[in-house]
XYZ file of C-alpha atoms in Angstrom:
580
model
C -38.927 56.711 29.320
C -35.733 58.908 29.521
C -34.731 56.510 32.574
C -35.474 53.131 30.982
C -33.055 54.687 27.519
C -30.309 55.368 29.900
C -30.793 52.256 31.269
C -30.394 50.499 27.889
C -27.521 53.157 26.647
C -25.578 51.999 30.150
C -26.161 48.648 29.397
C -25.085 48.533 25.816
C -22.293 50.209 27.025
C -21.037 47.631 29.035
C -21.800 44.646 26.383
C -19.598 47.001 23.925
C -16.907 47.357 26.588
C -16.558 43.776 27.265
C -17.040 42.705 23.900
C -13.863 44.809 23.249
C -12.013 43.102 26.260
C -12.722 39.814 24.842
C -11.617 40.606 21.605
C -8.443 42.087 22.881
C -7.383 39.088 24.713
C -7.819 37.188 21.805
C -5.610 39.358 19.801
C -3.293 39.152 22.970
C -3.442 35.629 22.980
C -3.178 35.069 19.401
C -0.037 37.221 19.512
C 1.334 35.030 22.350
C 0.669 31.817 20.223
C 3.775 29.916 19.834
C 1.839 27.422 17.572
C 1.944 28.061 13.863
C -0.781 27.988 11.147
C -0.859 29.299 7.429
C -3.570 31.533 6.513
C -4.617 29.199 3.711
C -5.525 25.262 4.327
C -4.188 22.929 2.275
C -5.896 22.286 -0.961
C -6.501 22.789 -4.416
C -6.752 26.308 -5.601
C -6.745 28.095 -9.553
C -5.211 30.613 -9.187
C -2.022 32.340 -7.357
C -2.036 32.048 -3.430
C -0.593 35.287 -1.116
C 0.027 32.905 1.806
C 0.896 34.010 5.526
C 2.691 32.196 8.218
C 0.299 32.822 11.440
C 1.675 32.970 15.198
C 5.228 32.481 16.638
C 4.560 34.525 19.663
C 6.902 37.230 18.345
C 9.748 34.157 17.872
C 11.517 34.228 14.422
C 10.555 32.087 11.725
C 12.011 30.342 8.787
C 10.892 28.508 5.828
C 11.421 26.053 3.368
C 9.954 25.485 -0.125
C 11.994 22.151 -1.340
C 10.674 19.497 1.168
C 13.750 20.077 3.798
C 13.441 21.024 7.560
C 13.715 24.683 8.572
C 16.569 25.560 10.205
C 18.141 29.333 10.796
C 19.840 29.122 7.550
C 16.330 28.924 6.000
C 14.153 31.350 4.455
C 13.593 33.938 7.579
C 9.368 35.016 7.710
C 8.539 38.712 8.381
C 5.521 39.069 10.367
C 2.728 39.999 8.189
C 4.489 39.514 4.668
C 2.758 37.408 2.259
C 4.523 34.119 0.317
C 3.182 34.498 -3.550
C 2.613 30.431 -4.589
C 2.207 29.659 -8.260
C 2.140 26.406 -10.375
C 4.784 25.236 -9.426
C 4.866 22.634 -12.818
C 7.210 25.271 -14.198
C 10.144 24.477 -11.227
C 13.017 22.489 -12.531
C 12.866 18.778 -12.025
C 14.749 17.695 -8.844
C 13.618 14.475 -7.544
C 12.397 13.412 -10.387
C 15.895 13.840 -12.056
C 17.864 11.219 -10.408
C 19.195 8.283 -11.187
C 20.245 6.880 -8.179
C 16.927 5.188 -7.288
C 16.857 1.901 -8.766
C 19.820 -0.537 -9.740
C 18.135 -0.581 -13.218
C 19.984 2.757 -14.243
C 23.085 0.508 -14.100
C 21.860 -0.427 -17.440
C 25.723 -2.019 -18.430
C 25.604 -4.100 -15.369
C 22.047 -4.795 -16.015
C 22.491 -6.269 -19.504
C 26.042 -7.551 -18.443
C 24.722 -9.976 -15.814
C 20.544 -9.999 -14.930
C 18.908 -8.943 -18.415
C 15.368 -7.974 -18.565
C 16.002 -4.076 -17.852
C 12.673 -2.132 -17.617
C 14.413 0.614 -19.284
C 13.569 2.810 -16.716
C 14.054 6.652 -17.704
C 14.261 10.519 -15.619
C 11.472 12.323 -17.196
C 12.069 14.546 -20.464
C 9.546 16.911 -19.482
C 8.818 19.042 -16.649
C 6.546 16.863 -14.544
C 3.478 18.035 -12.492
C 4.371 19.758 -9.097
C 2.544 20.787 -6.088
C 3.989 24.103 -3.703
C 5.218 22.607 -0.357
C 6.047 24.630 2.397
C 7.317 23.742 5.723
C 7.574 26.696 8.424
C 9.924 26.365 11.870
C 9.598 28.661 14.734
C 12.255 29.013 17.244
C 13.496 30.511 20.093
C 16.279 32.531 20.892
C 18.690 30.030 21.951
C 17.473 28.978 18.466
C 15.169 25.445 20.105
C 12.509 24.449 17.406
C 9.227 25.127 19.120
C 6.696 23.903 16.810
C 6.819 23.019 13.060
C 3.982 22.749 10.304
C 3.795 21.657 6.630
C 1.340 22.944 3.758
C 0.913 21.364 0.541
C -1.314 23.475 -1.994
C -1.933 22.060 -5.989
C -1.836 24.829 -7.833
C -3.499 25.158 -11.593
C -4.755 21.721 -11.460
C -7.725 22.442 -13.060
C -6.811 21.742 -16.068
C -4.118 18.802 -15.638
C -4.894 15.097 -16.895
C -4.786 11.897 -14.308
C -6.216 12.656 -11.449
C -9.823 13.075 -12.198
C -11.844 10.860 -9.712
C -8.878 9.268 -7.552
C -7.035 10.215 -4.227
C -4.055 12.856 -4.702
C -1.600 12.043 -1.710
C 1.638 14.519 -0.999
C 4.587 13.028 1.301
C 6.808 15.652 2.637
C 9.947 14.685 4.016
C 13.857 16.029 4.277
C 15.155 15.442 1.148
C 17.921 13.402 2.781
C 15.746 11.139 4.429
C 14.776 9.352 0.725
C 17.960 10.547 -1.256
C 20.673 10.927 1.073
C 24.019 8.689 0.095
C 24.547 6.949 3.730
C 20.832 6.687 5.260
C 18.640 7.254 2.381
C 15.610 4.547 2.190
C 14.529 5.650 -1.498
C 18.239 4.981 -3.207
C 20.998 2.505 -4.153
C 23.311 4.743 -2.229
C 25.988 3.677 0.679
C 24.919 0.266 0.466
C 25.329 -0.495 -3.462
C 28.541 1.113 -3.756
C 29.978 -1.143 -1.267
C 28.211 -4.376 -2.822
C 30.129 -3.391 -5.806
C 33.372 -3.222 -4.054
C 33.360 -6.546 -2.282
C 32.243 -8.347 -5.359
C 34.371 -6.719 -7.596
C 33.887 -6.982 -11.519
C 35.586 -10.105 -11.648
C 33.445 -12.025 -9.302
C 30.170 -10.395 -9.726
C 28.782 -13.602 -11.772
C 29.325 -15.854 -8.403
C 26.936 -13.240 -6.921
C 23.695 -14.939 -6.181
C 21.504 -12.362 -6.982
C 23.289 -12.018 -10.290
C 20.426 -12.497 -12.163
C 18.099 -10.308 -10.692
C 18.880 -6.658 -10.850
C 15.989 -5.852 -8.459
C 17.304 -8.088 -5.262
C 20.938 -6.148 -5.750
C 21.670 -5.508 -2.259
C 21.210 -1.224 -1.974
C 19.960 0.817 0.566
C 16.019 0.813 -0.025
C 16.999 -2.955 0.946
C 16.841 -2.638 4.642
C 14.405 -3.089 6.524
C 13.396 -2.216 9.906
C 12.785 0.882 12.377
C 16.350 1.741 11.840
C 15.298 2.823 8.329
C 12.069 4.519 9.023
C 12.006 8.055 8.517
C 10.001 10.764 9.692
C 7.441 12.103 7.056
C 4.256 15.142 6.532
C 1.201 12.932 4.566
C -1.548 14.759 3.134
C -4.362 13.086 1.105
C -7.018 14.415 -0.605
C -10.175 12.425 -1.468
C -11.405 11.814 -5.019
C -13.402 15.558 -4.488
C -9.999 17.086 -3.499
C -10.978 17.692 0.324
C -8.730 16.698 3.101
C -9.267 13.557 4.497
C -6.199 12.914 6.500
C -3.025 15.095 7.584
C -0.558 13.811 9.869
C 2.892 13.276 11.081
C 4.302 9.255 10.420
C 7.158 7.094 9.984
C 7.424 6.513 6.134
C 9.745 2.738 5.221
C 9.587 1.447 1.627
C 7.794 -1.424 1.161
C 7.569 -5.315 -0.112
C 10.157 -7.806 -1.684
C 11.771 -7.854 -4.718
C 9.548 -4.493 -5.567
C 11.924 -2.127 -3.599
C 14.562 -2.500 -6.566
C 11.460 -1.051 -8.584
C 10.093 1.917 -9.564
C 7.977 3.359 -8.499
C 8.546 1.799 -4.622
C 5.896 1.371 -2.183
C 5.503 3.169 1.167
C 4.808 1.948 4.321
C 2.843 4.946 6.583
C 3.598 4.009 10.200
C 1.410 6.182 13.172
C 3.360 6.759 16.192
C 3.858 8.930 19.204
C 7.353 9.980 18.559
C 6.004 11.951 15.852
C 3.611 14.340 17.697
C 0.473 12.077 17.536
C -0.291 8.729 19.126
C -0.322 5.459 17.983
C -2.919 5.816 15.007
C -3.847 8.139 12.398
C -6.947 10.137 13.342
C -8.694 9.661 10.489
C -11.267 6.502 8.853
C -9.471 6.277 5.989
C -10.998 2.748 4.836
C -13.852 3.961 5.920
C -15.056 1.156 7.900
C -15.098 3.058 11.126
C -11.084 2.189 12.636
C -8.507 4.120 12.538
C -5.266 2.197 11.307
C -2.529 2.106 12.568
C -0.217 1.501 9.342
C -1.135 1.649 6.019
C 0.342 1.477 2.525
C 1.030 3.564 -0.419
C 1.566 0.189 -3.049
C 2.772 0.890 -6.059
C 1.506 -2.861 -7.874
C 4.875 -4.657 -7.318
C 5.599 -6.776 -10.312
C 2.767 -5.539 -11.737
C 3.785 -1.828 -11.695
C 3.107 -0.961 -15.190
C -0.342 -1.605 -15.133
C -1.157 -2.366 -11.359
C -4.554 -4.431 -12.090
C -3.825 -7.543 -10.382
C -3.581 -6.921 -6.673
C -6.408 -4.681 -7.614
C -8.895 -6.628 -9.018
C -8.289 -9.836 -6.821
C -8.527 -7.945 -3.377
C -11.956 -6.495 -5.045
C -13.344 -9.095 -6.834
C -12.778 -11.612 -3.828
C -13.865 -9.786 -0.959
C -16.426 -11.458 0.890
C -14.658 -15.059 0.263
C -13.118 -16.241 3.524
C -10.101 -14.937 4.091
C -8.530 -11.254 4.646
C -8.681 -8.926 1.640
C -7.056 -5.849 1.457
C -9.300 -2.193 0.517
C -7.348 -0.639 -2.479
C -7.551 3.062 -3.602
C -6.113 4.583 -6.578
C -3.981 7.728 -5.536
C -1.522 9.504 -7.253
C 1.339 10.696 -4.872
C 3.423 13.658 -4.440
C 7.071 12.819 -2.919
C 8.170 16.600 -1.796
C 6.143 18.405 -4.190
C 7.122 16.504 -7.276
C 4.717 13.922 -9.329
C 5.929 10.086 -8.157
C 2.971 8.058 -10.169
C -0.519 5.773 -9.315
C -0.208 3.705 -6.544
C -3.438 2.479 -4.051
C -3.742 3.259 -0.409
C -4.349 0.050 0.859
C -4.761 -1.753 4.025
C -1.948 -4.056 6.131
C -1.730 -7.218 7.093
C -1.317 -7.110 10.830
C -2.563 -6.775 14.528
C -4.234 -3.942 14.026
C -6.040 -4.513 10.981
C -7.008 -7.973 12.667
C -8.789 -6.487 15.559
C -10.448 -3.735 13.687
C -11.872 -6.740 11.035
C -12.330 -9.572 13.356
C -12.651 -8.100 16.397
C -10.500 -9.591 18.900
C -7.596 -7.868 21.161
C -4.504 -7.183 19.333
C -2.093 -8.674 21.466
C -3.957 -11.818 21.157
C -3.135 -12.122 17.669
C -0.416 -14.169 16.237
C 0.403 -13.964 12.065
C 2.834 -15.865 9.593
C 3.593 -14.138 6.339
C 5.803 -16.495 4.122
C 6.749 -18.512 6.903
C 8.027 -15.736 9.172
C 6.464 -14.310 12.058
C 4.916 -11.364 11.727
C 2.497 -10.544 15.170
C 3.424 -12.266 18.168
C 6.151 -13.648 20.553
C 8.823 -15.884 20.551
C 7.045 -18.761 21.756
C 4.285 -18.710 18.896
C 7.409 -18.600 16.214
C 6.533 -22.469 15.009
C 2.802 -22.778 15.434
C 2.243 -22.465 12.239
C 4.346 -25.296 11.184
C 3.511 -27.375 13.855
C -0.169 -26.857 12.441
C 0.750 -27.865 8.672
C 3.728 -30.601 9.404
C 0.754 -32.011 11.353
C -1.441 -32.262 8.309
C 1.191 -33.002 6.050
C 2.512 -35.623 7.628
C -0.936 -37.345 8.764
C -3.108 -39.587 6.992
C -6.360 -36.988 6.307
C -8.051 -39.702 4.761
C -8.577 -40.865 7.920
C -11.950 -39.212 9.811
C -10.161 -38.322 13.265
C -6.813 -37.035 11.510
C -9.726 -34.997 9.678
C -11.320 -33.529 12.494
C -8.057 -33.003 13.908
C -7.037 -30.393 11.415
C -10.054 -28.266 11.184
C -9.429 -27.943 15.212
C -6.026 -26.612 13.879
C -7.310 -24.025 10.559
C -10.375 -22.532 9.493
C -11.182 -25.148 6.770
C -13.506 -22.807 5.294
C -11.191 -20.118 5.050
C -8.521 -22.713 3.678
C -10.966 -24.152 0.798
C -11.796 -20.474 0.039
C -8.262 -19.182 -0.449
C -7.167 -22.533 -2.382
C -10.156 -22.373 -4.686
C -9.759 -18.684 -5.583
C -5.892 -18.788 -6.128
C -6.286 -21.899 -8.024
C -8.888 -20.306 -10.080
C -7.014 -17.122 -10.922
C -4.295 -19.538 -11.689
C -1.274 -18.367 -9.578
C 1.686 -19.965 -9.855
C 5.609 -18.764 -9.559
C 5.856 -17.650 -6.368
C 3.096 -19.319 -5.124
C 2.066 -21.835 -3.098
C 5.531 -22.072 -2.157
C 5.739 -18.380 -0.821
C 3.741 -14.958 -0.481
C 1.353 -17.062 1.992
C 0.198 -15.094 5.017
C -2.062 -16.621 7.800
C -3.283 -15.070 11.030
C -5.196 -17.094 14.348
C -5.551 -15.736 18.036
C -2.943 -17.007 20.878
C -5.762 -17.829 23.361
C -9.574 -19.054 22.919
C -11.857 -15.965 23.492
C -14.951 -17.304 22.930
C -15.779 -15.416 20.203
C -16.365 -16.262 16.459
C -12.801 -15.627 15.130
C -11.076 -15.886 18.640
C -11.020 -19.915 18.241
C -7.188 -20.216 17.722
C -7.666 -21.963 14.204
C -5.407 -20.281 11.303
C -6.970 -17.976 9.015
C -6.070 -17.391 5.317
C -5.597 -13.792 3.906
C -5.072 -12.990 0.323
C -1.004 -11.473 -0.185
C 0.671 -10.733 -3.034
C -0.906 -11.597 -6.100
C 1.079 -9.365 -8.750
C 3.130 -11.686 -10.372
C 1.855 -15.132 -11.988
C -1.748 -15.196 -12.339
C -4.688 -13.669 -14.065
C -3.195 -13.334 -17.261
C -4.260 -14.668 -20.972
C -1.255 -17.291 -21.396
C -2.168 -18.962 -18.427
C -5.647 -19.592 -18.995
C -5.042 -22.827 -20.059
C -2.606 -23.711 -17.150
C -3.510 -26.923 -14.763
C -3.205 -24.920 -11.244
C -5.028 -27.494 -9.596
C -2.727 -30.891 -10.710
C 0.455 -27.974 -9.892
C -0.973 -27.114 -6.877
C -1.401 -30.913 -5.600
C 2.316 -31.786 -6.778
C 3.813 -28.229 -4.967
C 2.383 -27.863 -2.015
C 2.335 -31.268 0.321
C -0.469 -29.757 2.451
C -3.161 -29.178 0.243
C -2.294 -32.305 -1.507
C -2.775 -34.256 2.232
C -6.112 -32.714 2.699
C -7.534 -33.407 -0.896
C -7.389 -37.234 0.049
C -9.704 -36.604 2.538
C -13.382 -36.729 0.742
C -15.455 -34.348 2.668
C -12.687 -31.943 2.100
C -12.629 -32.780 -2.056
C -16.135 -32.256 -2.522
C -16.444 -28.728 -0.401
C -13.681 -28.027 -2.470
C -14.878 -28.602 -5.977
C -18.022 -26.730 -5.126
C -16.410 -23.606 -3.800
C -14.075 -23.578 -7.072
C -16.974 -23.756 -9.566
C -18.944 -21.502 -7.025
C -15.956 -19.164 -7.754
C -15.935 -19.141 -11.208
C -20.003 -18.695 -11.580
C -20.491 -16.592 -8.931
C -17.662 -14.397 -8.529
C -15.382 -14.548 -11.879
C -18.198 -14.794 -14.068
C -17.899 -13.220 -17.531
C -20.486 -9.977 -16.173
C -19.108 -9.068 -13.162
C -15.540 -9.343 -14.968
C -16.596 -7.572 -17.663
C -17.816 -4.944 -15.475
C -14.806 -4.711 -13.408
C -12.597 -4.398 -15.667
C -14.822 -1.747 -17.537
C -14.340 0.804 -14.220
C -11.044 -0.088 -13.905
C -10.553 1.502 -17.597
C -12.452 4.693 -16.717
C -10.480 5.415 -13.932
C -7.420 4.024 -14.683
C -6.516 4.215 -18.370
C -5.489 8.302 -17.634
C -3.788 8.177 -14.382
C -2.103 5.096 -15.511
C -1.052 6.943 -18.487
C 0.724 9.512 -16.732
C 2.219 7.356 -14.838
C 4.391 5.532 -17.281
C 4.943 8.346 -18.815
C 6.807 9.676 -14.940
C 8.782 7.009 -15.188
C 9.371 5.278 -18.958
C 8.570 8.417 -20.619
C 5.886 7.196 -22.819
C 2.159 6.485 -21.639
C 1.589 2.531 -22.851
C -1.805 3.069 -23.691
C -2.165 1.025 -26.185
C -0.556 -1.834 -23.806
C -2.847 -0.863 -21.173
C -5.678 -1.346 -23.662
C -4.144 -4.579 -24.809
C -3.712 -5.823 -20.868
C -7.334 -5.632 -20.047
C -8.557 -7.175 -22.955
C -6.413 -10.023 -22.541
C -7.380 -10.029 -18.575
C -11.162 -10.229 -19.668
C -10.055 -13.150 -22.440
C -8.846 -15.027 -19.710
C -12.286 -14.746 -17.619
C -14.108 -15.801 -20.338
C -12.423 -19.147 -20.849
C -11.097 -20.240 -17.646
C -14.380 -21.348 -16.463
C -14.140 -23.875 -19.106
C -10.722 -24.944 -18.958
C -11.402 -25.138 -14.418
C -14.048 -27.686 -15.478
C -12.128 -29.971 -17.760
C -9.125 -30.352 -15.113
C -11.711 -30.949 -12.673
C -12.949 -33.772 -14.485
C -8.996 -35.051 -15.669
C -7.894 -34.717 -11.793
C -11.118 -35.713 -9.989
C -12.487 -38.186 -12.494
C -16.224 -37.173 -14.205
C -18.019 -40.188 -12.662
C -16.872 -38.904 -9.505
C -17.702 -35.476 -10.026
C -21.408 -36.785 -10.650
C -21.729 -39.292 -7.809
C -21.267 -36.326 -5.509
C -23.182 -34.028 -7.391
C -20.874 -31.546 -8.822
C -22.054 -30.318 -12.072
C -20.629 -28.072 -14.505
């Protein structure tokens, strides 16, 4: 017995020895880590945080608390020391304090020469903030080694507008959004010297005159040139992590840049540390994107239903609809409003829906091309100059044209803007299309053009237009469609699908319903919202927007029907069996 205990005392003396070992290399190791990591993750927390900057390998480290890059200058980090984070809602208002990111501040020249000023305002009050803190580690010859970036909401427990939503924080250099001569978030460099070629005197022969929001300014531009490298952090609707990563952030859209608040365009690459797409299923539909958008409504920024509810309501038609989730975002720790992470429009989100290779796909959006080469810049046209131009009346003209576009997809798109009664900037614009370069044998890989829904926050879905003739406007605007309604077969598929619409899919429930979520989830974080940027919350125009949204659901059926039977005769209608 005394053997067999020595035996086991020897034994346990080794696994106790090596256990040691193990855990001293890991100490050693840990020590020797160049990487960094905070001691707390990223999150949501009640109360104050004693935070810790982890590894460094014995390098010095420096902080920042503002958004900026650490350099040497920075806050230096002593090695075990703790960083005390608060609620930071108390900090003075930085970001959120300027006036230099929309033309609409220039509310003389505003009222002088364009008119209709949004009378956009810095907040009065000290507006919800989040702690940010980026760490830096470097060397002695003073070479960054490796950087990180924290974001942690604070006492948000007990804020208003973000109950059941996404909270999103963008981290960036300050200078990157706000600086005068690069940037992308200001009127900056690039308004100063519109101002000085036109001069007072000659500002009225300016074009864009008119239209405050299309003054040429820096959050203008477009391109790689004016992407900028960014932190983004989202949080899911039960305020866990559900993506971090380094991106390129540009702003986004048209005439919406000169807006507040402006989209953002979230761009993967490898340049920033990563690869080519964010690790993470955001749309949960199993892909990982390679761009996607924080979209802040565009014309319909106040109340940002539109975009919303069509991309919703429609999915499932025929064409490309875009996923939409309300999020309210964080632009270096400071409360920037609602938007929706949504999907975008190309290659990428093409092969991940339709499955075909992404450098087979070519797309058109507003008559510029958007995926491909140079060699598949006119197809498009070619496609609809052919149907244009060609008797469709005619069977083998017919035929000819649904070898070109998905006629299904066509009738489907037409039908549902048409029903929703857009008009303005559309059909004449904001139309985006999308077929592959070569035959692949598969479903979608036919090379026919494929419709997918873009930009539907201006004219449309709204009460004093529920009376409006889209389908006699659309015929006279846009020389296509009005080529293919000659053609018979393609009349009657249409009437069906736009009455199949309006029972099926616009009908007075699933409205009703709609719009009754949208409330619930909306009506706070919308609230807070206007009151970022207009100082005052609009409820009661919120309130007064959805009701008249639902009043124009409840009639349009009606009023589709009658200019059905005023464009396409009734006795027609009834001969091919299209009933009300």
């Amino acid at each position: 017995m005394s053997l067999i205990s020595q035996s086991k005392k020897t034994s346990l003396g080794f696994v106790i020895f090596f256990s040691g070992v193990i855990v001293l290399l890991m100490l050693v190791g840990f020590c020797n880590d160049v990487h960094l990591s905070f001691s707390i993750e990223s999150g949501y927390y009640d109360g104050v945080l004693e935070l810790e900057i982890w590894g460094g390998a014995g390098n010095r480290i420096f902080y920042t608390l503002d958004g900026s890059e650490p350099g040497t200058e920075d806050f230096l980090y002593h090695t075990g020391s703790t960083i005390i984070l608060t609620d930071a809602t108390s900090n003075k208002n930085v970001y959120s304090a300027r006036t230099d990111t929309s033309t609409a501040f220039w509310t003389d020249m505003v009222d002088t020469y364009s008119g209709g000023n949004p009378g956009y305002t810095v907040p009065v009050y000290k507006v919800d903030k989040c702690n940010v803190i980026r760490a830096s580690v470097f060397d002695r010859e003073g070479q960054c080694l490796d950087t990180i970036t924290g974001t942690y909401f604070i006492g948000f427990q007990n804020k208003s507008g973000y109950d059941g939503i996404y909270t999103a924080s963008i981290v960036t250099d300050p200078d990157n959004l706000f600086g005068y001569e690069n940037g992308i978030y200001v009127t900056g460099e690039a308004f100063d010297r519109l101002k000085k070629e036109i001069g007072s005197s000659q500002w009225e022969e300016y074009p864009y005159a008119p239209y405050w929001w299309w003054w040429t300014s820096n959050y203008s531009y477009r391109g790689f040139d004016w992407e900028r490298p960014a932190n983004v952090t989202i949080f899911d609707e039960n305020r866990k992590i559900m993506l971090s990563d380094f991106c390129g952030i540009r702003i986004q859209g048209g005439g919406s840049r000169g807006k507040l608040p402006k989209s953002l365009g979230c761009y993967a690459r490898e340049i920033y540390g990563r690869n080519d797409e964010f690790q993470t299923d955001l749309f949960r539909i199993n892909q990982y994107p390679h761009k996607f958008v924080f979209f802040s409504g565009g014309d319909d920024n106040v109340f940002k239903l539109k975009d919303y509810m069509a991309n919703t309501m429609e999915q499932g038609l025929a064409f490309a609809t875009m996923d939409f989730i309300p999020c309210a975002v964080f632009l270096n720790g400071e409360y920037w409003g609602i938007y929706y992470v949504t999907e975008n429009y190309n290659s990428d989100y093409i092969s991940d829906h339709y499955h075909v290779k992404e450098d087979n796909v070519i797309m058109d959006k507003s008559g510029e091309l958007a995926e491909g080469t140079e060699e598949d810049a006119d197809l498009f046209q070619e496609a609809m100059q052919y149907i244009a131009f060609n008797d469709m009346s005619l069977e083998e003209n017919y035929k000819q044209a649904c070898k070109l576009i998905d006629i299904e997809s066509y009738i489907d798109y037409y039908a549902a803007q048409i029903y929703i009664a857009r008009y303005n900037d559309w059909p004449a614009t904001n139309i985006a299309v999308w077929r592959t370069r070569k035959n692949d044998g598969s479903h979608y890989g036919d090379c026919r053009w494929r419709w997918m829904l873009f930009d539907v926050n201006s004219g449309g879905l709204s009460a004093d237009q529920t009376d409006a003739d889209t389908l006699l406007d659309t015929l006279m605007d846009d020389r296509v469609f009005y080529s293919l309604y000659l053609n018979q077969e393609f009349r009657v598929r249409f009437a069906k699908r736009l009455l199949y619409i309006g029972r099926e899919i616009f009908n007075e429930e699933n409205c009703r319903i709609f719009l009754d979520n949208y409330s619930e989830t909306m009506r706070e974080p919308i609230a807070q919202s206007n009151l970022r940027f207009y100082n005052e919350e609009k409820r009661d125009l919120f309130d007064d927007n959805v009701k008249n949204t639902g009043l124009f659901f409840e009639k349009r059926y009606e009023v589709v029907w009658n200019f059905m039977v005023n464009n396409m005769g009734e006795a027609w209608l009834e001969e091919n069996g299209i009933q009300k």
